[in-house]
RNA sequence: GCCCGGGUGGCGAAAUUGGUAUACGCGCAAGACUUAAAAUUUUGUUGCCGCAAGGCAGUGUGGGUUCGAUUCCCACCCCGGGCACCA
């Protein structure tokens, strides 16, 4: 019936769909016609922003987290995010935005270096090779990147500016040398930042992390802790509230870990001498100063310098030093294990004085107190803190209740520590007060200070590895640490034969005398270069700015002192970067804002995380499991358009999902159906307009909202309806092709071309829907009786309520249920339902 | 332990944010085409009862609010993620 040749006047003979020929053809055409070349530049972005209140409305900067080019190449999961940005970027371009959609490579760092060591090649050569492989793999997917802006973090012209930013940090005291013990990975043989550790293990290799004291460069990210936290929720005059997934915001909040509390000084005395000589003050940090009267002892972290200072007054020196030594041997994971039994030693001969009631309490050292949080010492209130409770129980220390859950007094007689809020008891003049309301008052009464503390630690920035940006600093015997003058940047990483980590705490660069020994820039005397390199995250902390320069050459600082570098409008990548890359990049961006280089306070306005694609077996895709699916093979077999449709249709974009090659047939059938629609194009007017306009609305909104799966579903519905119809006009088919184009760029450009269009569909205008066409003339009204669906009928749009009531109650299907009952109430929802309640 | 998500057919998932639960796709079953298979195509596909019309149940579990709850509230159970001896 539907193939009746008398009705369908074909414009073109049907030809078989050959994705291999067709996709290659269009990829070549796009490249030669340069339709994806971005006109956007940092400068034009800035100028656009200056034009009016519609800041950056014209430009649209959509960015993928750039990959590090591993030797294994891409698997089918990697392109998911890239396809998503591609879909958005294509729609935005068609909507008339000046789109910036670039790609580059994050090629410094441990993964690249370890791969090179394993394969026994120089990392620089491995990177070059891997990058070209990655690019080939990306090209066949038909992504609209502007490759003229490609960047590579290992390019000296690039890392010159990574080094430049370091120098700016140094100049402002935000980069400094530290000798504090840091986390050390014994396998990768390098120091690590707090962010590089997962459950006490090296995030890269899984080795147990050790503590090691050594000279380190550290960035003072903690100076930005408050802004990194508050700007997650702050809208600014020039910047909307960050449109980020709540889970990532929350992960950052947890990571930054703000808490408010009191600093309180406990004087210590030597209680062996007759007149109790005052030794020094131990300052503690507590979030519960309301429990101050319940303090029964004080604990200091064993490695704290105060312990060493007090040691001469301690009568059990040996015991104490033994404990300090043994706690040093513990790994981070042993020490911070929640379930670990408490250990500790009392500093005998010393007492601390509770400033609230002048009570003398013992002083202990224990590794349950962390040296690098708060002040490294705590006041212990076993009655109201679970850790202190456990410790007190184990060592038989007194427990004193000072908070009662209810006003009347203790409800449960001290069987456990009560950590909730309540009413003060045994607290002198504060008795009866509500615990929460009295914190600041108690703090003041003992001369304490109300402060804010963060869990965020400063960023350990040195790596004792070869493959990273050299830290641009020179150590002079006379002048000390001297920054490399800006004119001498970049400090190039020398090409070497041996680049394996030494494990000595020095980087392999230290062995290259020719490179290390330099003249001091200040006094021209003998000096040595800093041989540590920057961590993997350095280059990626500002790379999005580099893309904004069309020629990739402009200095990061504008000669005219104009700050025009801006933000990314949409940023897509893995959620695993929540507390690493995304914190570091925000930190650097804010710093660059402070020194006048960027014009915005946040780097990424909208962020979306990609859900991982797992192997068919549900495990992470990995060579190890043999479950890796290669995109090249999928593209060869099914076509890039099919791969794109499939990956976008699999499920909600941010959700983790297992790959299924079998399920790809659905996407392929859809593409083939679209291909066959060409034979339905005719002059005859048919009633598809409403369907098409509804689909335009849905697809436009869904792409905007990154709901690609439902966008494709509505495209499928449209195809099915067009297929069921007898024909479609050229104009209507063109409407459809244009909203499909972002998802399936090759086949749509081919069909667009076959319909007689000369220019690419991807630079055609995105269709607008007509709200008048979308409105339904008749709507379906449901009828409920006592909350159950009992019937339905059609009525003109916007029918009056009484009219709907009448029709509904008169329906035979409904009469049946009303028989013998009286109507108590009728609820009418316009254009939707009539709900009847009977007795 | 604390904090974020989430739990819907055989499977991946939809649901205008309080208004027809299961759209779209996969799979499966039956039919058509075929010597046959693949491909294609048609029909069906939440469960139970029924020849059917239809009825009853049904969105992790148990309660509640409402004419009406996948959606809101309370309690609990599972799954994923973040933080965690952070005082």
Short mmCIF file of C-alpha atoms in Angstrom, two decimals, chain A residues 49-438:
data_model
loop_
_atom_site.label_atom_id
_atom_site.label_comp_id
_atom_site.label_asym_id
_atom_site.label_seq_id
_atom_site.Cartn_x
_atom_site.Cartn_y
_atom_site.Cartn_z
CA UNK A 49 31.21 40.97 26.48
CA UNK A 50 31.80 44.70 26.37
CA UNK A 51 29.03 45.31 23.83
CA UNK A 52 26.16 44.98 26.19
CA UNK A 53 24.62 43.23 29.07
CA UNK A 54 24.34 39.97 27.16
CA UNK A 55 27.74 38.89 28.26
CA UNK A 56 29.22 36.38 25.87
CA UNK A 57 25.86 35.62 24.35
CA UNK A 58 27.22 35.52 20.89
CA UNK A 59 30.13 33.23 21.58
CA UNK A 60 29.77 29.71 22.78
CA UNK A 61 32.78 27.95 24.14
CA UNK A 62 32.25 24.23 24.51
CA UNK A 63 35.07 22.12 25.79
CA UNK A 64 36.01 18.52 26.48
CA UNK A 65 38.45 17.59 29.19
CA UNK A 66 41.44 16.91 26.97
CA UNK A 67 42.86 13.41 27.07
CA UNK A 68 46.34 12.28 27.88
CA UNK A 69 47.43 10.33 24.84
CA UNK A 70 48.00 6.88 26.26
CA UNK A 71 49.64 4.18 24.24
CA UNK A 72 46.53 2.06 24.22
CA UNK A 73 44.53 4.44 22.07
CA UNK A 74 40.88 5.26 22.49
CA UNK A 75 38.27 2.74 23.47
CA UNK A 76 34.64 3.14 22.68
CA UNK A 77 33.95 4.88 26.00
CA UNK A 78 36.22 7.87 25.41
CA UNK A 79 34.26 9.47 22.57
CA UNK A 80 31.00 9.60 24.53
CA UNK A 81 31.82 13.01 25.97
CA UNK A 82 33.37 14.19 22.73
CA UNK A 83 30.24 13.28 20.79
CA UNK A 84 28.12 15.17 23.31
CA UNK A 85 30.13 18.39 22.99
CA UNK A 86 30.06 17.87 19.25
CA UNK A 87 26.27 17.68 19.20
CA UNK A 88 25.99 20.83 21.29
CA UNK A 89 28.61 22.67 19.30
CA UNK A 90 26.94 21.80 15.99
CA UNK A 91 23.55 22.99 17.19
CA UNK A 92 25.01 26.20 18.59
CA UNK A 93 26.82 26.89 15.33
CA UNK A 94 23.59 26.39 13.37
CA UNK A 95 21.85 28.70 15.81
CA UNK A 96 24.26 31.42 14.82
CA UNK A 97 26.68 31.37 17.73
CA UNK A 98 30.34 31.90 17.25
CA UNK A 99 31.42 28.50 18.46
CA UNK A 100 34.75 27.52 19.93
CA UNK A 101 35.17 23.76 20.10
CA UNK A 102 38.83 22.81 20.33
CA UNK A 103 40.84 19.76 21.28
CA UNK A 104 44.32 19.12 22.56
CA UNK A 105 46.49 16.78 24.57
CA UNK A 106 47.53 16.64 28.17
CA UNK A 107 50.75 14.80 27.57
CA UNK A 108 52.96 15.45 30.57
CA UNK A 109 52.77 13.34 33.67
CA UNK A 110 53.13 9.91 35.11
CA UNK A 111 50.95 7.86 32.75
CA UNK A 112 52.82 9.04 29.68
CA UNK A 113 56.16 8.64 31.40
CA UNK A 114 55.45 5.18 32.79
CA UNK A 115 54.27 4.05 29.39
CA UNK A 116 57.47 5.33 27.83
CA UNK A 117 59.57 3.55 30.43
CA UNK A 118 57.71 0.32 29.82
CA UNK A 119 58.04 0.56 26.06
CA UNK A 120 61.65 1.74 26.34
CA UNK A 121 61.14 4.83 24.25
CA UNK A 122 61.65 8.48 25.03
CA UNK A 123 58.41 9.97 26.38
CA UNK A 124 58.63 12.77 23.84
CA UNK A 125 58.60 10.26 20.98
CA UNK A 126 55.88 8.15 22.55
CA UNK A 127 53.71 11.23 22.93
CA UNK A 128 54.14 12.27 19.31
CA UNK A 129 53.19 8.82 18.15
CA UNK A 130 50.24 8.47 20.50
CA UNK A 131 48.88 11.89 19.64
CA UNK A 132 48.74 11.09 15.96
CA UNK A 133 47.00 7.81 16.70
CA UNK A 134 44.44 9.60 18.90
CA UNK A 135 43.79 12.20 16.24
CA UNK A 136 43.16 9.56 13.62
CA UNK A 137 40.73 7.81 15.92
CA UNK A 138 38.91 11.06 16.64
CA UNK A 139 38.75 12.07 13.00
CA UNK A 140 36.75 9.05 11.88
CA UNK A 141 34.01 9.87 14.36
CA UNK A 142 33.29 13.07 12.49
CA UNK A 143 33.89 15.56 15.29
CA UNK A 144 33.84 19.23 14.43
CA UNK A 145 37.01 20.28 16.23
CA UNK A 146 38.91 23.27 15.05
CA UNK A 147 42.29 21.54 14.84
CA UNK A 148 44.05 24.76 13.99
CA UNK A 149 43.90 25.46 17.73
CA UNK A 150 45.25 22.15 18.88
CA UNK A 151 47.41 22.38 21.96
CA UNK A 152 49.85 20.08 23.66
CA UNK A 153 51.00 20.68 27.22
CA UNK A 154 54.47 19.34 26.40
CA UNK A 155 55.05 21.94 23.71
CA UNK A 156 57.63 24.44 25.04
CA UNK A 157 55.60 27.28 23.55
CA UNK A 158 52.75 26.05 25.73
CA UNK A 159 54.57 25.25 28.95
CA UNK A 160 56.36 28.55 28.79
CA UNK A 161 53.10 29.93 30.14
CA UNK A 162 52.62 27.16 32.67
CA UNK A 163 56.01 28.24 34.01
CA UNK A 164 55.03 31.87 33.76
CA UNK A 165 52.00 31.27 35.96
CA UNK A 166 54.25 29.51 38.48
CA UNK A 167 56.50 32.57 38.57
CA UNK A 168 53.48 34.78 39.23
CA UNK A 169 52.51 32.54 42.11
CA UNK A 170 56.06 32.66 43.40
CA UNK A 171 56.20 36.41 43.18
CA UNK A 172 53.06 36.72 45.26
CA UNK A 173 54.17 34.24 47.90
CA UNK A 174 51.71 31.58 46.80
CA UNK A 175 54.48 29.20 45.80
CA UNK A 176 57.00 28.42 48.51
CA UNK A 177 59.56 25.86 49.51
CA UNK A 178 58.69 23.57 52.36
CA UNK A 179 60.50 20.89 54.32
CA UNK A 180 57.43 19.44 55.97
CA UNK A 181 56.95 15.69 55.61
CA UNK A 182 54.92 14.91 52.51
CA UNK A 183 53.30 11.89 50.95
CA UNK A 184 55.70 9.76 48.98
CA UNK A 185 54.89 6.97 46.57
CA UNK A 186 57.62 4.32 46.83
CA UNK A 187 56.70 2.78 43.47
CA UNK A 188 56.44 5.92 41.35
CA UNK A 189 59.28 7.37 43.43
CA UNK A 190 57.85 10.80 43.73
CA UNK A 191 56.13 13.08 46.19
CA UNK A 192 52.40 13.40 45.84
CA UNK A 193 49.73 15.96 46.57
CA UNK A 194 46.90 15.16 48.93
CA UNK A 195 44.67 14.96 45.87
CA UNK A 196 46.79 12.17 44.38
CA UNK A 197 45.96 9.83 47.24
CA UNK A 198 43.00 7.50 47.49
CA UNK A 199 42.47 5.69 50.77
CA UNK A 200 46.10 6.05 51.70
CA UNK A 201 47.28 4.71 48.37
CA UNK A 202 48.83 6.30 45.32
CA UNK A 203 45.98 7.10 42.98
CA UNK A 204 48.04 6.04 39.97
CA UNK A 205 49.71 2.81 41.00
CA UNK A 206 47.92 1.79 44.19
CA UNK A 207 51.07 1.61 46.30
CA UNK A 208 50.82 2.45 50.00
CA UNK A 209 51.87 6.02 50.51
CA UNK A 210 54.66 6.84 52.96
CA UNK A 211 55.60 10.01 54.77
CA UNK A 212 58.90 11.52 53.76
CA UNK A 213 60.54 14.74 54.75
CA UNK A 214 62.12 16.53 51.83
CA UNK A 215 62.32 19.89 50.18
CA UNK A 216 59.18 20.57 48.22
CA UNK A 217 57.57 23.30 46.23
CA UNK A 218 54.11 23.90 47.58
CA UNK A 219 51.29 26.06 46.22
CA UNK A 220 49.16 27.86 48.76
CA UNK A 221 45.80 26.73 47.54
CA UNK A 222 44.53 27.04 51.11
CA UNK A 223 44.59 30.81 50.69
CA UNK A 224 41.76 30.28 48.24
CA UNK A 225 39.82 27.76 50.31
CA UNK A 226 37.05 30.16 51.28
CA UNK A 227 36.54 31.42 47.73
CA UNK A 228 36.74 27.94 46.22
CA UNK A 229 33.96 26.97 48.58
CA UNK A 230 31.70 30.00 48.54
CA UNK A 231 31.90 30.60 44.79
CA UNK A 232 30.31 27.20 44.23
CA UNK A 233 27.10 28.82 45.32
CA UNK A 234 27.65 32.46 44.58
CA UNK A 235 26.32 34.32 41.61
CA UNK A 236 28.42 37.27 40.59
CA UNK A 237 27.47 40.42 38.70
CA UNK A 238 29.23 39.12 35.61
CA UNK A 239 28.70 35.43 36.15
CA UNK A 240 25.67 33.26 36.83
CA UNK A 241 25.54 30.64 39.54
CA UNK A 242 27.70 27.69 38.55
CA UNK A 243 25.57 25.22 36.65
CA UNK A 244 27.31 22.10 37.95
CA UNK A 245 26.04 18.70 39.03
CA UNK A 246 25.23 18.81 42.71
CA UNK A 247 27.33 15.71 43.31
CA UNK A 248 30.49 17.42 42.09
CA UNK A 249 29.80 20.57 44.05
CA UNK A 250 29.25 18.41 47.08
CA UNK A 251 32.46 16.46 46.49
CA UNK A 252 34.35 19.76 46.41
CA UNK A 253 32.63 20.99 49.54
CA UNK A 254 33.65 17.79 51.30
CA UNK A 255 37.16 18.10 50.01
CA UNK A 256 37.58 21.69 51.10
CA UNK A 257 35.96 20.74 54.39
CA UNK A 258 35.16 23.98 56.10
CA UNK A 259 34.43 24.00 59.79
CA UNK A 260 34.09 26.76 62.33
CA UNK A 261 35.37 26.48 65.83
CA UNK A 262 37.46 27.95 68.59
CA UNK A 263 41.18 28.23 69.25
CA UNK A 264 41.68 27.84 72.96
CA UNK A 265 44.95 28.01 74.87
CA UNK A 266 45.74 25.50 77.57
CA UNK A 267 48.78 26.58 79.58
CA UNK A 268 51.05 23.69 80.57
CA UNK A 269 52.83 23.39 83.84
CA UNK A 270 55.55 21.19 85.21
CA UNK A 271 53.80 19.60 88.15
CA UNK A 272 56.93 17.99 89.54
CA UNK A 273 58.37 21.26 90.69
CA UNK A 274 56.83 22.67 93.84
CA UNK A 275 55.48 25.91 92.42
CA UNK A 276 54.18 24.45 89.18
CA UNK A 277 56.36 26.26 86.66
CA UNK A 278 54.50 27.54 83.60
CA UNK A 279 56.00 25.95 80.49
CA UNK A 280 54.11 26.91 77.38
CA UNK A 281 50.62 27.18 75.97
CA UNK A 282 49.10 24.33 74.03
CA UNK A 283 46.58 25.76 71.63
CA UNK A 284 43.77 23.45 70.59
CA UNK A 285 41.14 23.73 67.91
CA UNK A 286 37.63 22.60 68.73
CA UNK A 287 34.23 22.86 67.13
CA UNK A 288 32.69 22.18 70.53
CA UNK A 289 33.88 24.86 72.94
CA UNK A 290 30.53 24.33 74.66
CA UNK A 291 32.03 21.13 76.08
CA UNK A 292 35.06 22.91 77.52
CA UNK A 293 34.09 22.10 81.11
CA UNK A 294 34.11 18.41 80.19
CA UNK A 295 37.78 18.32 79.20
CA UNK A 296 39.60 15.56 81.06
CA UNK A 297 42.88 15.53 79.16
CA UNK A 298 44.67 17.13 76.21
CA UNK A 299 46.22 15.30 73.24
CA UNK A 300 49.00 16.41 70.93
CA UNK A 301 49.99 14.76 67.65
CA UNK A 302 53.18 12.77 68.28
CA UNK A 303 55.23 14.46 65.54
CA UNK A 304 54.22 17.95 66.71
CA UNK A 305 57.10 20.29 67.50
CA UNK A 306 55.48 21.10 70.85
CA UNK A 307 56.15 17.55 71.94
CA UNK A 308 59.86 17.99 71.30
CA UNK A 309 59.78 21.29 73.13
CA UNK A 310 58.15 19.78 76.20
CA UNK A 311 60.29 16.68 76.21
CA UNK A 312 62.91 18.00 78.64
CA UNK A 313 60.24 18.30 81.34
CA UNK A 314 58.88 14.85 80.75
CA UNK A 315 59.76 12.10 83.21
CA UNK A 316 59.10 9.16 80.85
CA UNK A 317 61.23 10.35 77.93
CA UNK A 318 62.09 6.92 76.61
CA UNK A 319 58.50 5.80 76.42
CA UNK A 320 57.54 9.00 74.64
CA UNK A 321 60.34 8.94 72.08
CA UNK A 322 59.66 5.28 71.37
CA UNK A 323 56.04 6.08 70.65
CA UNK A 324 56.97 8.96 68.36
CA UNK A 325 59.35 6.69 66.47
CA UNK A 326 56.82 3.92 66.07
CA UNK A 327 54.09 6.24 64.81
CA UNK A 328 56.49 7.57 62.20
CA UNK A 329 56.81 4.08 60.78
CA UNK A 330 53.11 3.79 60.14
CA UNK A 331 51.73 4.30 56.69
CA UNK A 332 49.03 6.85 56.15
CA UNK A 333 46.42 4.14 55.79
CA UNK A 334 47.40 2.43 59.04
CA UNK A 335 47.40 5.64 60.93
CA UNK A 336 44.08 6.97 59.74
CA UNK A 337 42.16 3.72 59.90
CA UNK A 338 38.95 4.50 61.74
CA UNK A 339 38.71 1.05 63.21
CA UNK A 340 42.23 1.00 64.59
CA UNK A 341 42.54 0.69 68.33
CA UNK A 342 43.69 3.85 70.01
CA UNK A 343 47.28 4.09 71.18
CA UNK A 344 49.11 6.82 73.06
CA UNK A 345 51.50 7.81 75.81
CA UNK A 346 51.08 10.29 78.61
CA UNK A 347 53.62 13.07 78.97
CA UNK A 348 54.29 12.39 82.62
CA UNK A 349 55.25 15.28 84.79
CA UNK A 350 53.30 17.72 82.71
CA UNK A 351 49.79 18.98 83.15
CA UNK A 352 47.57 21.27 81.13
CA UNK A 353 45.34 23.81 82.77
CA UNK A 354 41.76 24.11 81.61
CA UNK A 355 41.23 27.85 81.25
CA UNK A 356 37.55 27.49 82.07
CA UNK A 357 37.91 26.07 85.56
CA UNK A 358 41.66 25.96 86.21
CA UNK A 359 41.51 22.21 86.48
CA UNK A 360 44.80 20.44 85.83
CA UNK A 361 44.46 17.63 83.30
CA UNK A 362 47.00 15.18 81.90
CA UNK A 363 48.70 15.71 78.53
CA UNK A 364 48.97 12.79 76.14
CA UNK A 365 50.36 12.19 72.71
CA UNK A 366 48.47 9.97 70.30
CA UNK A 367 48.40 9.36 66.59
CA UNK A 368 44.65 9.78 66.48
CA UNK A 369 45.40 13.47 66.47
CA UNK A 370 46.61 14.73 63.10
CA UNK A 371 49.51 17.14 63.08
CA UNK A 372 48.41 19.03 60.03
CA UNK A 373 44.82 19.82 60.88
CA UNK A 374 43.70 22.53 63.25
CA UNK A 375 46.58 23.18 65.62
CA UNK A 376 47.75 19.58 65.84
CA UNK A 377 46.40 19.33 69.37
CA UNK A 378 42.95 18.73 70.79
CA UNK A 379 41.14 19.08 74.06
CA UNK A 380 39.62 15.72 74.83
CA UNK A 381 36.03 15.50 75.98
CA UNK A 382 35.32 11.76 76.17
CA UNK A 383 31.75 12.28 77.28
CA UNK A 384 30.92 14.04 74.04
CA UNK A 385 33.29 12.72 71.41
CA UNK A 386 33.47 9.14 70.25
CA UNK A 387 37.22 9.10 69.66
CA UNK A 388 37.99 10.67 73.00
CA UNK A 389 35.53 8.23 74.58
CA UNK A 390 37.37 5.24 73.14
CA UNK A 391 40.73 6.62 74.20
CA UNK A 392 39.57 7.43 77.72
CA UNK A 393 38.03 3.98 78.12
CA UNK A 394 41.21 2.29 77.00
CA UNK A 395 43.51 4.28 79.29
CA UNK A 396 41.14 4.67 82.20
CA UNK A 397 40.88 8.43 81.94
CA UNK A 398 38.01 10.25 83.63
CA UNK A 399 34.80 11.01 81.75
CA UNK A 400 32.83 14.08 82.66
CA UNK A 401 29.40 14.79 81.21
CA UNK A 402 28.64 18.41 80.57
CA UNK A 403 25.88 18.22 77.93
CA UNK A 404 22.51 16.71 78.68
CA UNK A 405 20.24 15.70 75.81
CA UNK A 406 17.27 17.08 77.70
CA UNK A 407 16.83 20.04 79.95
CA UNK A 408 16.12 17.88 82.97
CA UNK A 409 19.54 16.32 82.96
CA UNK A 410 21.22 13.17 81.79
CA UNK A 411 18.80 10.73 80.23
CA UNK A 412 21.07 7.80 79.61
CA UNK A 413 23.61 7.48 82.35
CA UNK A 414 26.93 7.73 80.53
CA UNK A 415 26.95 4.49 78.59
CA UNK A 416 28.24 6.12 75.46
CA UNK A 417 29.49 9.48 74.31
CA UNK A 418 26.70 11.88 73.52
CA UNK A 419 27.75 13.94 70.53
CA UNK A 420 24.51 15.76 69.87
CA UNK A 421 23.33 19.16 70.96
CA UNK A 422 21.74 19.63 74.34
CA UNK A 423 21.85 21.63 77.56
CA UNK A 424 24.88 22.45 79.62
CA UNK A 425 25.43 20.90 83.03
CA UNK A 426 28.42 21.05 85.36
CA UNK A 427 29.57 24.10 83.47
CA UNK A 428 29.41 26.74 86.13
CA UNK A 429 27.54 29.86 85.07
CA UNK A 430 26.66 28.32 81.69
CA UNK A 431 24.50 25.60 83.23
CA UNK A 432 21.14 25.19 81.59
CA UNK A 433 22.13 27.04 78.45
CA UNK A 434 21.57 25.47 75.02
CA UNK A 435 24.85 24.03 73.71
CA UNK A 436 24.69 25.56 70.27
CA UNK A 437 24.03 29.07 71.50
CA UNK A 438 26.82 29.21 74.01
#
